[in-house]
Amino acid sequence: MQCRKNFDTFLKNTVNLSQAKLTLLDVRVEAIYQALKADPELGPLIRGKKPQGSWAQRTIINPVGDSEFDADFMLHLTENTEWADSPKTYIDKVYAALHRHSIYGAMPHTRKCRCVQLSYANSMHVDIVPYLQLADGREVIVNRDANTWEQANPAGFTAWMQKKDGIANNNLRKVIRLMKYLRNHRGSFTGTRSIILTTLLGERVEEIKPLTDPGCYSDVPTTLLTIVEDLDRWLQARPYKPSIADPSGSGVTFDHRWDQATYSYFRDRIHTHAREIRGAYDEPDYDRSVRLWRKLFGDAFPDQPRPAASLTPAAAKFATPLLITTTSRTGRAG
Amino acid sequence: MTKHKPPAARPSPSQRRLLEELTALAAAHAPDLRITGRPRTGTDGLVTVPISVRTSNMPHVAGGLPLQQSEDFLLTLPATPMIPPQVRTSHIRFAGTPHVLQGNRLCLYLDPAREWDPAAGITPVINRLWQWLTDAAAGAFDAATALYHPVGGVLHHTPGTATVVVREPVPHRPATAWLTQRTPDRLDLTCAPADPHSHRTPILPVDTLPLGAGSTLAELLTLTRPPTAHDPQTADAASPALLTALAASALRNPEDTPQHFVLAVRHPTAPATPVFLLVGRLPPQAADTLRRLARRSTPSRLGSLPEELADVPLAWCYLSDERPEVTTRRDTLRPVRVFQDCHIHIWGCGGIGSWAAEMVARAGAAHLTLSDPGRVTGGLLVRQNYTEEHLGMTKATALASRLRTLRDDLRIDIAAPPPDPALLKAADQADLVIDATVSITAGRFLDLLAQQPYRKAVLAQLATDSLTASLGILTIAAPDTPTSLSAIDHTVGGHVLNDPSLEAYHALWDEPDPGEELRPTRGCSTPTFHGSAADLMATTATLINMLGTQMRHPVSGTHLCAQPHSGAAPAHRFIPYPTG
């Protein structure tokens, strides 16, 4: 069975990052941004900010146990020609601005390859990614390790995601979250980075698919089945690690972010999951189907209370005589 | 200055190809098909080829068209392959035979758009000619369908004229009818004036029109003479009765208005059947001339056709002949035929009800009772059957106004919503009550009506899913059972929820999740649902077809259906309510 309602509950209660945490992210990122703008040295260079990564693409999920959850945001800076020969200067300057700050300077903060990371006490960190549009038109972020520019096209990636999610009736992002949950919480295909997983899943969504298979993106479980089976077929046709291009059209690839061993493991795991998803989806018995979904997603996958036909909800606080009607709305419209 | 003769027109590539094919065909089928002269290209770009078809071997039956040993034709090839070639004769011996226009033009294509393939070449044309001759000789044309072409033929249509709508019987005798302009493109023909602006229009009986009705008043008066006296070469032998009737009507119609007339033509082989109709029009200037002449001398004393009117061009109006005796409804074999002449209550005129009402109205329901006090607002136009004109009106009132534009003869009442006591007799008086409200109160009220002994109406509830509007549910309580719709819904719901193969339909019995419904405006707005006009029209149409199928032999139970694009399976399932 599809167990659509179970998936809705699973996503809402277990997989998705809670609204409270999302709000906290918003507040903290805004505070950091205002602090950096107020910095006398860095502030004049700052042109804006925009969310990035899974936070921006709404594919962020709850972290495992006490693990940290994070948010990336791009700090849009004006190009300083004096630093043209040393792109890492931008990261250093952001780091220095945080370091000078009365609050953030006292918090753990460190320079990473492409960002400055600021850590909070309660299992959360924020990655600040300097981003520039160079005079020659290139949109770039910094690779501090190599002290070079890396091409980026955040707007292109967002547009790609919106297009693919639209084709999938807004179910692609939910499927990506489910697959990330499978990776993080179930320990499946570890080693495959989120950007690669997102790209591979998103690239499987095609406009022509619903023409030959109507309803294939109609709800979350069906979309999960469709995309994972399509991904499985694609992977099985490629024994060797394929080149994965950035779908934003930046021209770069993600090839360096995994190797043949990681790829082969991922390929095998997806093959297994495709079979498991098909088994749970096609299982006609509700209880057995839920057991199969749980085998895949773990015990957090809920056993949704099944609705009774047009009966007063038993959980109502004030019991009423059993009526052949309902006091709440059914899923009907006229 | 030397005077040059203009170069002779040359056949187009497509005409050359047809000529080559014709030559090859004639060579292969001599002497059945012969080219008897040189092709000529006219200044109009048409190529005309004389051909001869051997007809001596064609079986002839009594009453069939007499044929000579061979028959000659002129085959005309248009400059573009997009138009089919034409075939005509240089004589009028075939006049009066079905599919002969104006006495000498054979109608080989009733619908060129579907019958003429520009890529097929000349062979199908010759085959159609051969078949026409064979059928004509054998008397094989069906008098009922093979029209005698001068009546209602395609030549009697002048571009730019209004369409004349005829719904009342038209006699085959001299009479006066009335034409009323309803829209710039429509004139209604009635036996009595519809309003003060209606114009008198003479009905002129004609026995046959083997050569058509002509394009000038002189031709018309000549061609409508009795066939026994027929002589197309005599132009001055006008029909005095026709001229008198035209003048009498024109005299009593306003100046500067055209004068229409109706020719009521008998079928040549079935004179007892309803007459065929042609509606012609004299232009305003000619009508004014006729008025002036009639004022000088009474219409009956006009005598022969005045010279100044002889060459007046006639316009022929397109006719929408909707007389019941000559028209067959296009839906008589479809499920909705059962709604014809019914009295139907429709409670709830929203996404389902507003479309359901239109469908049963178009299906011929005689009487609708509508109920929905809700108001039409702009956001509803994306999916409900309303227009900008209806904003601010109550839905029932707005829907009634829309339905009245669909059919003149539809009776529509507006009722208060259930449980108004005035509706207590609804199930006894109507043939069908459709509840499309998704209202618990309305459902309860229907339960009450279901208990009424000897109720007449089938009770039905229609709804869609609140997520996509692409699933449909139809619950029916047959007249011979007192079982309430609630009980049927409850029992069927239990069955559906316990059937994993019907999981796609579980949502119809389940409370929607918070995110599924839509709050279209800010604040404490009423939750509504997603769905487009396409979803709702399609789902409603499916439900109405199911209902129509069941109306003849109603069985209590529930239909579930899904639109193809939803991917929900099964696409349809009927779950009967267990009896006994």
Short mmCIF file of C-alpha atoms in Angstrom, two decimals, chain B residues 21 77 85 101 210 265 350-351 454 458 461 545:
data_model
loop_
_atom_site.label_atom_id
_atom_site.label_comp_id
_atom_site.label_asym_id
_atom_site.label_seq_id
_atom_site.Cartn_x
_atom_site.Cartn_y
_atom_site.Cartn_z
CA GLU B 21 -2.12 10.64 -63.18
CA LEU B 77 -8.78 20.76 -61.27
CA PRO B 85 -11.49 18.50 -58.17
CA LEU B 101 -26.20 20.73 -57.69
CA PRO B 210 -33.91 20.73 -59.66
CA VAL B 265 -39.58 22.83 -50.89
CA GLY B 350 -20.34 24.91 -6.67
CA GLY B 351 -17.52 22.99 -8.30
CA TYR B 454 -43.63 6.01 -2.69
CA VAL B 458 -33.62 8.89 -7.32
CA GLN B 461 -24.87 12.68 -3.79
CA ASN B 545 -22.46 9.71 -16.98
#
